[in-house]
XYZ file of C-alpha atoms in Angstrom:
685
model
C -12.978 209.869 -25.845
C -13.211 206.121 -25.356
C -12.120 204.171 -28.483
C -15.119 202.737 -30.398
C -13.735 199.187 -30.340
C -14.322 199.121 -26.541
C -18.020 200.082 -26.815
C -19.335 196.458 -26.760
C -17.586 195.941 -23.400
C -19.062 199.109 -21.897
C -22.651 198.246 -22.925
C -25.092 197.896 -19.994
C -25.417 194.374 -18.607
C -29.160 194.672 -19.404
C -28.153 194.370 -23.085
C -27.343 190.684 -22.431
C -30.039 188.087 -23.103
C -32.090 187.249 -20.009
C -31.100 190.295 -17.931
C -34.271 192.108 -16.887
C -34.925 194.332 -13.833
C -35.148 191.259 -11.539
C -31.652 190.066 -12.446
C -30.145 193.551 -12.761
C -30.480 194.153 -9.002
C -28.371 191.199 -7.762
C -25.844 191.931 -10.530
C -25.615 195.543 -9.372
C -24.879 194.383 -5.804
C -21.727 192.738 -7.174
C -20.857 195.812 -9.262
C -21.671 193.956 -12.505
C -23.481 196.742 -14.342
C -21.700 196.453 -17.716
C -20.601 193.642 -20.051
C -16.957 194.343 -19.117
C -17.687 193.862 -15.395
C -19.179 190.419 -16.060
C -16.298 189.412 -18.354
C -13.855 190.326 -15.545
C -15.946 188.611 -12.827
C -13.419 185.808 -12.389
C -14.025 182.558 -10.450
C -12.743 182.667 -6.879
C -12.277 178.876 -6.742
C -12.777 175.694 -8.752
C -14.650 172.424 -8.179
C -12.517 169.533 -9.412
C -14.587 166.431 -10.236
C -13.436 162.916 -11.107
C -15.189 160.766 -13.708
C -15.864 157.259 -12.313
C -17.431 154.165 -13.901
C -19.297 153.193 -10.709
C -19.676 154.119 -7.030
C -17.077 151.557 -5.895
C -14.402 153.783 -7.460
C -15.534 156.891 -5.544
C -14.838 158.107 -1.995
C -17.328 159.679 0.403
C -17.279 163.494 0.199
C -15.753 163.382 -3.291
C -17.027 165.412 -6.261
C -17.744 162.892 -9.021
C -19.316 162.420 -12.470
C -20.819 159.002 -13.333
C -23.478 157.293 -15.488
C -26.650 156.143 -13.652
C -29.923 154.467 -14.659
C -33.112 155.802 -13.011
C -35.080 153.040 -11.214
C -37.668 154.641 -8.859
C -39.178 157.852 -7.379
C -39.862 158.187 -3.641
C -41.693 161.145 -2.101
C -41.290 161.514 1.677
C -44.294 162.316 3.844
C -45.181 165.960 4.488
C -42.469 168.391 3.420
C -39.747 165.748 3.332
C -37.324 165.395 0.431
C -38.048 163.855 -2.990
C -35.656 161.006 -3.867
C -34.750 159.577 -7.263
C -33.323 156.052 -6.813
C -30.682 155.272 -9.452
C -28.374 152.332 -10.209
C -24.777 152.352 -11.432
C -23.085 149.901 -13.830
C -21.983 147.644 -10.932
C -25.502 147.352 -9.461
C -24.973 149.849 -6.595
C -27.904 152.092 -5.676
C -27.734 155.828 -4.878
C -30.457 158.307 -3.872
C -30.474 161.616 -5.777
C -32.114 163.794 -3.104
C -34.050 167.009 -3.768
C -35.506 169.415 -1.177
C -38.261 171.974 -1.722
C -40.445 171.938 -4.805
C -37.977 170.158 -7.062
C -39.918 166.925 -7.808
C -41.239 168.160 -11.190
C -37.777 169.263 -12.382
C -36.159 166.061 -11.110
C -38.678 163.833 -12.943
C -38.193 165.820 -16.134
C -34.372 165.561 -15.968
C -34.340 161.941 -14.767
C -37.064 159.838 -16.527
C -37.664 156.290 -15.217
C -35.618 153.609 -16.960
C -33.361 156.150 -18.722
C -29.571 156.483 -18.415
C -28.179 159.881 -17.379
C -24.765 161.310 -16.459
C -24.882 162.933 -13.023
C -22.383 165.309 -11.361
C -22.324 166.065 -7.626
C -20.861 165.288 -4.200
C -21.175 161.717 -2.956
C -22.413 161.513 0.667
C -24.045 158.924 2.923
C -27.445 159.048 4.647
C -27.805 156.151 7.105
C -26.777 153.089 5.077
C -27.594 154.713 1.725
C -25.322 156.571 -0.676
C -26.795 159.879 -1.767
C -26.085 162.949 -3.911
C -28.051 165.965 -2.652
C -29.231 168.299 -5.423
C -26.951 167.058 -8.241
C -25.047 169.970 -9.779
C -25.553 168.750 -13.341
C -27.580 166.098 -15.190
C -26.866 165.282 -18.862
C -28.101 162.761 -21.435
C -24.579 161.967 -22.655
C -20.994 162.014 -21.424
C -20.038 164.816 -23.846
C -22.261 167.209 -21.905
C -20.301 166.391 -18.756
C -16.754 166.925 -19.972
C -16.923 170.644 -19.109
C -18.062 169.826 -15.559
C -14.889 168.029 -14.468
C -13.195 171.341 -13.685
C -15.936 173.841 -12.895
C -15.563 177.509 -11.917
C -17.264 178.791 -8.761
C -18.140 182.501 -8.903
C -18.837 185.005 -6.121
C -22.646 185.384 -5.923
C -25.225 187.699 -4.391
C -28.777 186.800 -3.383
C -30.845 186.052 -6.505
C -27.943 184.683 -8.574
C -26.972 181.077 -9.222
C -23.727 179.589 -10.526
C -25.502 178.473 -13.715
C -26.899 181.944 -14.380
C -23.520 183.630 -13.849
C -21.793 181.063 -16.091
C -24.325 181.769 -18.861
C -23.842 185.559 -18.540
C -20.050 185.179 -18.545
C -20.285 183.105 -21.750
C -22.405 185.854 -23.358
C -20.040 188.619 -22.258
C -16.996 186.742 -23.585
C -18.730 186.502 -26.979
C -18.550 190.340 -27.068
C -14.745 190.481 -26.707
C -13.213 192.676 -29.415
C -9.743 192.102 -30.879
C -7.517 194.618 -29.081
C -3.974 195.743 -29.984
C -1.129 194.417 -27.802
C 0.069 196.920 -25.174
C 2.653 194.765 -23.371
C 6.265 194.929 -24.552
C 6.740 191.913 -26.934
C 9.952 190.714 -25.247
C 8.185 190.570 -21.873
C 5.255 188.556 -23.271
C 7.668 186.031 -24.789
C 9.724 185.807 -21.592
C 6.679 185.281 -19.340
C 4.855 182.969 -21.772
C 1.640 184.999 -21.460
C -1.318 184.572 -23.848
C -2.866 187.525 -25.722
C -5.566 189.530 -23.912
C -8.463 188.025 -25.905
C -7.158 184.494 -25.173
C -6.337 185.145 -21.481
C -9.828 186.281 -20.427
C -11.772 183.197 -21.682
C -8.993 180.903 -20.373
C -9.250 182.419 -16.867
C -12.932 181.343 -16.832
C -12.272 177.831 -18.186
C -9.416 176.608 -16.038
C -7.237 177.546 -13.099
C -4.555 178.915 -15.406
C -1.791 180.899 -13.667
C -0.382 182.426 -16.884
C -3.803 183.749 -17.962
C -4.548 185.212 -14.513
C -1.082 186.798 -14.299
C -1.548 188.352 -17.739
C -4.891 189.929 -16.737
C -3.483 191.149 -13.402
C -0.463 192.625 -15.174
C -2.737 194.550 -17.587
C -4.451 196.208 -14.623
C -1.149 196.987 -12.875
C 0.326 198.422 -16.078
C -2.750 200.633 -16.623
C -2.447 201.965 -13.075
C 1.327 202.562 -13.286
C 0.992 204.317 -16.626
C -1.889 206.545 -15.464
C 0.002 207.613 -12.323
C 3.111 208.293 -14.418
C 1.027 210.512 -16.716
C -0.285 212.414 -13.671
C 3.295 212.929 -12.538
C 4.437 214.100 -16.002
C 1.441 216.417 -16.289
C 2.131 217.881 -12.853
C 5.781 218.534 -13.700
C 4.756 220.338 -16.877
C 2.371 222.676 -15.008
C 3.336 226.124 -13.836
C 3.256 226.378 -10.082
C 4.237 229.252 -7.814
C 7.645 228.865 -6.119
C 7.135 229.596 -2.418
C 10.034 230.858 -0.306
C 9.022 231.255 3.340
C 11.181 233.614 5.403
C 10.767 231.533 8.592
C 9.267 234.339 10.720
C 5.993 232.505 11.527
C 7.684 229.157 12.119
C 10.095 230.868 14.527
C 7.072 231.971 16.624
C 5.794 228.401 17.097
C 5.916 227.321 20.732
C 5.435 223.570 20.379
C 5.455 221.622 23.665
C 7.783 219.026 22.137
C 11.019 218.787 20.146
C 10.566 217.741 16.501
C 11.918 214.264 15.682
C 14.623 213.718 13.065
C 11.996 212.244 10.711
C 9.780 215.350 11.112
C 12.701 217.697 10.423
C 13.715 215.661 7.363
C 10.138 215.676 6.005
C 9.758 219.448 6.534
C 13.038 220.030 4.660
C 11.816 217.826 1.739
C 8.514 219.726 1.623
C 10.224 223.138 1.792
C 12.529 222.136 -1.075
C 9.545 220.996 -3.208
C 7.551 224.178 -2.531
C 10.466 226.334 -3.675
C 10.327 224.748 -7.166
C 8.445 226.066 -10.194
C 6.531 222.787 -10.648
C 3.774 222.172 -8.072
C 4.659 219.807 -5.225
C 2.891 216.428 -5.210
C 4.094 214.690 -2.043
C 2.696 212.012 0.259
C 3.461 212.240 3.985
C 3.212 208.728 5.388
C 3.246 208.519 9.150
C 2.377 205.936 11.706
C -0.331 206.650 14.298
C 0.951 209.429 16.599
C 4.121 210.133 14.581
C 3.383 213.871 14.365
C 2.005 214.518 10.857
C -0.014 217.540 12.006
C 3.125 219.408 13.136
C 4.731 218.739 9.739
C 1.580 219.899 7.905
C 1.435 223.091 10.005
C 5.047 223.916 9.089
C 4.195 223.410 5.400
C 1.130 225.674 5.685
C 3.140 228.371 7.476
C 5.683 228.346 4.601
C 2.772 229.121 2.233
C 1.476 231.931 4.493
C 4.997 233.401 4.956
C 5.250 233.562 1.147
C 1.959 235.516 0.900
C -0.335 232.594 0.064
C -3.198 230.702 1.691
C -3.402 227.026 2.672
C -6.379 224.661 2.843
C -6.595 221.385 4.778
C -9.166 218.847 3.598
C -10.375 216.153 6.045
C -12.681 213.218 5.163
C -15.191 213.810 7.999
C -16.570 216.785 9.914
C -15.303 215.410 13.249
C -11.751 215.147 11.897
C -11.973 218.628 10.351
C -13.093 220.097 13.681
C -10.330 218.237 15.500
C -7.672 219.487 13.046
C -8.901 223.085 13.360
C -8.667 222.933 17.168
C -5.188 221.316 17.113
C -3.791 223.755 14.532
C -5.251 226.779 16.360
C -3.650 225.572 19.601
C -0.278 224.910 17.931
C -0.244 228.202 16.006
C -1.280 230.359 18.989
C 0.895 233.468 19.141
C 1.782 233.496 15.427
C -1.139 235.761 14.459
C -2.181 233.302 11.717
C -5.946 233.318 11.079
C -7.336 229.750 10.925
C -10.988 229.113 9.962
C -13.163 225.979 9.930
C -15.644 225.498 7.062
C -17.964 222.475 6.905
C -21.294 221.675 5.244
C -22.970 222.544 8.552
C -21.989 226.243 8.359
C -24.908 228.403 7.172
C -25.981 232.034 6.913
C -23.815 234.907 8.150
C -21.132 232.672 9.688
C -20.583 230.983 6.322
C -20.657 234.286 4.402
C -18.055 235.736 6.749
C -15.686 232.790 6.118
C -16.226 232.972 2.328
C -15.437 236.708 2.407
C -12.282 236.074 4.479
C -11.047 233.503 1.966
C -11.735 235.831 -0.933
C -10.077 238.932 0.584
C -7.156 236.907 1.999
C -7.761 237.742 5.682
C -8.110 233.994 6.396
C -4.688 232.339 6.050
C -5.572 228.693 6.637
C -8.943 227.061 5.959
C -9.739 223.639 7.432
C -12.793 221.646 6.417
C -14.527 218.819 4.594
C -15.101 218.790 0.818
C -17.226 221.936 1.448
C -13.993 223.975 1.187
C -13.821 223.186 -2.539
C -17.443 223.797 -3.515
C -18.113 226.092 -6.451
C -19.108 229.056 -4.283
C -15.801 228.971 -2.367
C -13.105 231.212 -3.889
C -9.616 231.940 -2.545
C -7.523 235.067 -2.953
C -4.298 233.093 -3.352
C -4.524 229.364 -2.636
C -0.903 228.182 -2.586
C -1.021 224.845 -0.718
C -3.613 222.079 -0.390
C -3.153 219.502 2.404
C -5.286 216.352 2.109
C -5.662 214.260 5.262
C -6.338 210.519 5.147
C -5.379 210.477 1.504
C -6.757 206.987 0.787
C -10.328 208.285 1.187
C -9.946 210.493 -1.906
C -9.287 209.239 -5.458
C -6.805 210.760 -7.914
C -9.722 212.346 -9.800
C -10.889 214.168 -6.644
C -7.342 215.310 -5.892
C -7.083 216.855 -9.347
C -10.421 218.645 -8.912
C -9.293 220.206 -5.633
C -6.237 221.784 -7.199
C -8.325 223.719 -9.737
C -9.302 226.341 -7.128
C -6.200 228.437 -7.745
C -5.010 230.619 -10.628
C -1.910 228.447 -10.748
C -1.857 224.810 -9.635
C -1.210 224.890 -5.870
C 1.323 222.675 -4.138
C -0.268 219.488 -2.777
C 0.661 217.568 0.382
C -1.297 214.358 1.013
C -1.161 212.653 4.412
C -2.060 209.177 5.585
C -1.852 207.543 9.008
C -2.179 204.134 7.385
C 1.314 202.674 7.007
C 1.411 201.084 3.556
C 3.886 198.439 2.339
C 6.368 199.899 -0.151
C 4.870 197.825 -2.990
C 1.374 199.185 -2.387
C 2.725 202.722 -1.998
C 3.890 202.374 -5.600
C 0.434 201.067 -6.584
C -1.606 203.792 -4.931
C 0.698 206.787 -4.904
C 3.069 206.106 -7.799
C 2.621 209.690 -9.015
C 3.868 211.188 -5.743
C 7.148 211.702 -3.942
C 7.005 210.105 -0.494
C 8.168 211.314 2.938
C 7.970 208.766 5.760
C 7.691 209.574 9.469
C 9.303 206.382 10.673
C 10.243 207.677 14.132
C 7.944 208.174 17.125
C 8.138 211.340 19.279
C 10.130 210.812 22.505
C 8.086 210.092 25.632
C 5.199 208.418 23.784
C 4.374 205.340 25.851
C 3.986 201.887 24.321
C 0.426 200.546 24.528
C 0.123 197.464 26.745
C -1.367 194.889 24.318
C -2.863 191.624 25.596
C -4.639 188.704 23.912
C -7.550 187.262 25.942
C -9.970 184.406 25.211
C -13.643 185.352 24.675
C -14.439 182.881 27.470
C -13.211 185.587 29.872
C -15.702 188.166 28.547
C -17.274 188.662 31.995
C -13.830 189.488 33.475
C -13.225 192.018 30.683
C -16.572 193.738 31.395
C -15.597 193.972 35.105
C -12.258 195.491 34.045
C -14.123 198.093 31.961
C -16.311 198.859 34.999
C -13.220 199.549 37.167
C -11.715 201.678 34.369
C -14.866 203.809 34.001
C -15.196 204.170 37.784
C -11.812 205.959 37.803
C -13.227 208.566 35.368
C -11.365 207.222 32.305
C -12.950 206.418 28.902
C -12.866 203.290 26.733
C -13.634 201.975 23.227
C -15.277 198.609 22.520
C -14.982 197.540 18.865
C -17.022 194.775 17.178
C -16.519 193.285 13.705
C -20.129 193.785 12.529
C -23.190 195.970 13.008
C -25.792 193.178 13.367
C -25.635 189.438 14.020
C -25.559 187.178 10.970
C -27.870 184.185 11.334
C -25.205 181.869 9.915
C -22.310 182.924 12.118
C -21.849 183.960 15.703
C -20.088 187.235 15.028
C -20.121 189.804 17.823
C -22.295 192.635 16.597
C -22.102 196.246 17.720
C -25.857 196.551 18.327
C -26.056 193.446 20.531
C -22.923 194.402 22.490
C -24.188 197.995 22.876
C -27.511 196.734 24.300
C -25.705 194.475 26.814
C -23.220 197.155 27.921
C -25.923 199.847 28.129
C -27.917 197.580 30.427
C -24.851 197.360 32.680
C -23.502 200.941 32.481
C -26.552 203.040 31.500
C -26.433 206.295 29.516
C -22.662 206.600 29.719
C -22.520 204.189 26.711
C -22.905 205.473 23.117
C -22.707 203.656 19.777
C -21.248 204.504 16.346
C -21.335 202.433 13.161
C -21.314 203.025 9.399
C -25.063 202.487 8.945
C -26.041 205.369 11.267
C -27.047 208.702 9.741
C -24.034 211.082 9.633
C -25.687 213.479 12.139
C -26.348 210.662 14.643
C -22.792 209.379 14.218
C -21.289 212.850 14.706
C -23.463 213.507 17.772
C -22.329 210.270 19.476
C -18.664 210.930 18.611
C -18.855 214.488 19.951
C -20.530 213.278 23.159
C -17.612 210.874 23.680
C -14.962 213.464 22.713
C -16.453 215.958 25.247
C -16.370 213.312 27.981
C -20.176 213.197 28.359
C -20.031 209.477 27.472
C -17.400 207.110 28.864
C -17.775 204.015 26.691
C -18.001 204.088 22.885
C -19.190 200.867 21.192
C -18.280 200.912 17.509
C -17.389 199.101 14.317
C -14.205 200.067 12.447
C -15.581 203.530 11.565
C -13.395 204.859 14.394
C -10.149 203.480 12.968
C -8.947 206.832 11.651
C -8.244 210.108 13.358
C -10.407 210.365 16.485
C -8.342 211.946 19.261
C -9.620 211.563 22.842
C -6.623 211.667 25.250
C -8.746 210.470 28.201
C -9.639 207.228 26.353
C -6.973 204.792 27.552
C -8.622 201.381 27.059
C -9.409 199.665 23.733
C -11.310 196.354 23.641
C -11.437 194.639 20.216
C -13.850 191.723 20.110
C -13.084 188.739 17.812
C -9.801 190.431 16.945
C -8.768 187.522 14.708
C -11.353 188.696 12.165
C -9.496 191.955 11.513
C -6.415 192.502 9.361
C -3.184 193.637 11.021
C -3.390 197.118 9.513
C -6.904 197.589 10.914
C -5.936 196.277 14.353
C -2.975 198.669 14.433
C -5.180 201.633 13.437
C -7.746 200.759 16.098
C -5.083 200.380 18.782
C -3.791 203.817 17.794
C -7.025 205.430 19.062
C -5.639 205.026 22.609
C -2.286 206.115 24.009
C -2.861 209.717 22.922
C -2.443 211.310 26.347
C 0.071 211.077 29.195
C -1.652 208.054 30.848
C -0.617 204.423 30.268
C -3.024 202.796 27.776
C -4.136 199.197 27.275
C -5.468 197.294 24.255
C -7.304 193.996 24.867
C -7.612 191.684 21.846
C -10.474 189.234 22.512
C -10.071 186.089 20.411
C -12.507 183.322 19.531
C -11.772 179.638 20.130
C -11.369 178.535 16.482
C -8.162 180.369 15.560
C -6.525 179.761 12.169
C -2.736 179.683 11.980
C -2.788 183.097 10.263
C -5.108 184.522 12.935
C -2.788 183.275 15.656
C 0.230 184.840 13.916
C -1.587 188.173 13.487
C -2.382 188.449 17.194
C 1.158 187.418 18.175
C 2.574 190.179 15.937
C 0.259 192.741 17.550
C 1.683 191.846 20.967
C 5.242 191.833 19.661
C 5.495 195.180 17.851
C 3.909 198.636 17.568
C 5.796 199.562 14.381
C 3.049 200.229 11.825
C 5.370 199.920 8.837
C 6.537 196.455 9.923
C 2.939 195.382 10.590
C 1.908 196.627 7.114
C 4.592 194.481 5.441
C 3.627 191.458 7.573
C -0.067 192.032 6.775
C 0.686 191.902 3.047
C 2.755 188.735 3.522
C 0.017 186.980 5.530
C -2.842 187.979 3.240
C -0.788 187.537 0.067
C -0.536 183.892 1.058
C -4.173 183.487 0.050
C -6.039 184.223 3.304
C -7.884 187.388 2.364
C -10.448 188.765 4.754
C -13.979 188.499 3.416
C -13.870 192.101 2.278
C -10.862 194.190 1.408
C -10.087 196.950 3.885
C -10.851 200.437 2.683
C -7.928 201.810 0.774
C -6.169 198.449 0.562
C -5.612 198.391 -3.174
C -7.122 200.153 -6.159
C -7.350 196.820 -8.032
C -10.160 194.407 -8.890
C -8.220 191.731 -10.783
C -4.749 191.666 -9.197
C -4.503 190.039 -5.772
C -1.911 190.888 -3.089
C 0.557 188.236 -4.199
C 0.387 189.390 -7.842
C 0.778 193.031 -6.815
C 3.944 192.238 -4.852
C 5.368 190.131 -7.698
C 4.248 191.980 -10.847
C 3.886 195.649 -9.897
C 7.619 196.513 -9.986
C 7.712 194.952 -13.479
C 4.665 196.982 -14.614
C 6.183 200.163 -13.174
C 9.414 199.631 -15.142
C 7.472 198.782 -18.313
C 5.389 201.968 -17.983
C 8.566 204.027 -17.564
C 10.084 202.295 -20.615
C 7.023 203.161 -22.697
C 7.113 206.817 -21.625
C 10.886 207.337 -21.909
C 12.063 205.012 -24.718
C 9.053 203.892 -26.748
C 7.704 207.346 -27.622
C 4.967 207.639 -24.985
C 1.297 207.432 -25.973
C 1.880 208.725 -29.510
C 3.884 205.626 -30.581
C 2.169 202.503 -32.037
C 2.517 200.709 -28.678
C 1.398 203.924 -26.977
C -1.830 203.896 -29.021
C -2.475 200.380 -27.716
C -1.697 201.607 -24.178
C -4.389 204.302 -24.585
C -6.901 201.503 -25.209
C -5.634 199.811 -22.017
C -6.134 203.005 -19.980
C -9.735 203.300 -21.190
C -10.360 199.573 -20.630
C -9.397 199.883 -16.938
C -10.978 203.339 -16.623
C -7.713 205.072 -15.826
C -8.488 207.426 -18.703
C -8.040 210.499 -16.461
C -4.377 209.875 -17.329
C -5.096 210.386 -21.051
C -7.283 213.419 -20.387
C -4.553 215.018 -18.291
C -2.153 214.563 -21.167
C -4.640 216.238 -23.484
C -5.542 219.008 -21.013
C -1.969 219.639 -19.894
């Protein structure tokens, strides 16, 4: 149960003064539903202002604070702006310009003949100095001291900086005094403030020590929770599985296993033979042969008299896995069944009966395979594909379908930097498929200016005319009014006009049935061109699709670009990936695209991606599965996570675990960052 001293932080944000239904909605869009969320809603940048005595000391475009005396009001004709003419101490005049219905507020804040302190950005309109919509107006200089270094918060529609600042101030007033969970020697060495000092400081100034302290808390909570999962798993009774090799000997794979595949299978076989349940992550680049490794693992379970289940994040992927596994296992006599939410009536009952009586050896499906009604005779191995789509809590739920905890193999085709592997999968042992199967052709990758869009469309026309298929990926679903970002809907309309019904579209806002129908049409070859957003980045396997066009490629991260490129090159034909770039390329964008041309090694690209984004250029939104953190950024993860991992191990092995005085404080930390499944495991295990 959550410690009582944390209750004020977990109160609803509606408990704060001024938060009614109208304000609750924009707060919810930012995920700020509780007092704690608002307290941890840190500024993403700062406005630095300079106090000046008069306008002669200021530069155009500079953020300033200065005293002014109000001399005149001027209302423009029609809907023009309202201007307050003010004079500085040196006799210079400046127009304080307001748009919209702001005249009443401006007159109230700036009475004629009175002196006021004004904060804002100094600009020029014609021959006149002006400050458009001053950020702050105060009767005295004391009221302006806090505006010299002002936080700027992420907002959603309906929120203002002033409103967020007021809510943050209220939430910080609720901070309880919490026990210290960081090892005292480390705090002294790093010079970090206490938790209750660090949080207010991070809102008041751009303070590196305070931000590092808060990031470290989150990283420590994560490391500790994953360590508890690992300890709990080791303490559980699993079933040692010793396969006799008879089914694996019957496999007639059309390729020789790579050294990395053989090594991974040996690691998995060794784990499954132990009394403690296996908890292993299989990390493989696109096309590195994870499915063959997973099949070998599942056959070990079946050889030992057990059943295996493979969980996929989408119905299309589940169907694809079932077809691939059935093809690979042909001739072994192993019974493989597909179970999705779409299965109804007698077909579903037949599968459920087969799982219960043991006549089905391997079950492939979506989360439907772990619903309450589904029971297994002897579930011995669970394989989870595209691991990053499922949280630790979901993983734990899946393993409760067996009398004894089954062995668990998680797979991901998203190469992850070693640092982030520790962050996301610190509770697991890791096998890496860092070798590509022989004969797999490199994908011809080219960078082309958007100015040559017409040429690219002609190239697609020639490609389709030969009977081949292609993907066209856009960064957004619809156009934003403020930016010219290629949108899937607009591109789909243009390409459909050119190519007709052979074009289909898929994006995240479509209903699942519509999305599946379009994907299946493309997979069957009934459609030749698939226009999409990044929803296709994982798992779709269409060997006849040999051309990938990625529009405004500079807007994607390296990891995403690599995943998208991996959708082609899956057959025997030479494949091509065209990266269309805009004209305004940042240095980082240029480097990203150059790296894509230079290498097809996903693990190298993942490390480079972390380096480029850790340097401060984050994409507008984090990629799915990037990090499980809200406070720590990429640079802090790389720098502080190894430290947090060692500290968590020290607490568990030397400092008496969670039952010691420091351990009691660490429990509070786990609940604060909602990693309390770690505590519950300890209690349940």
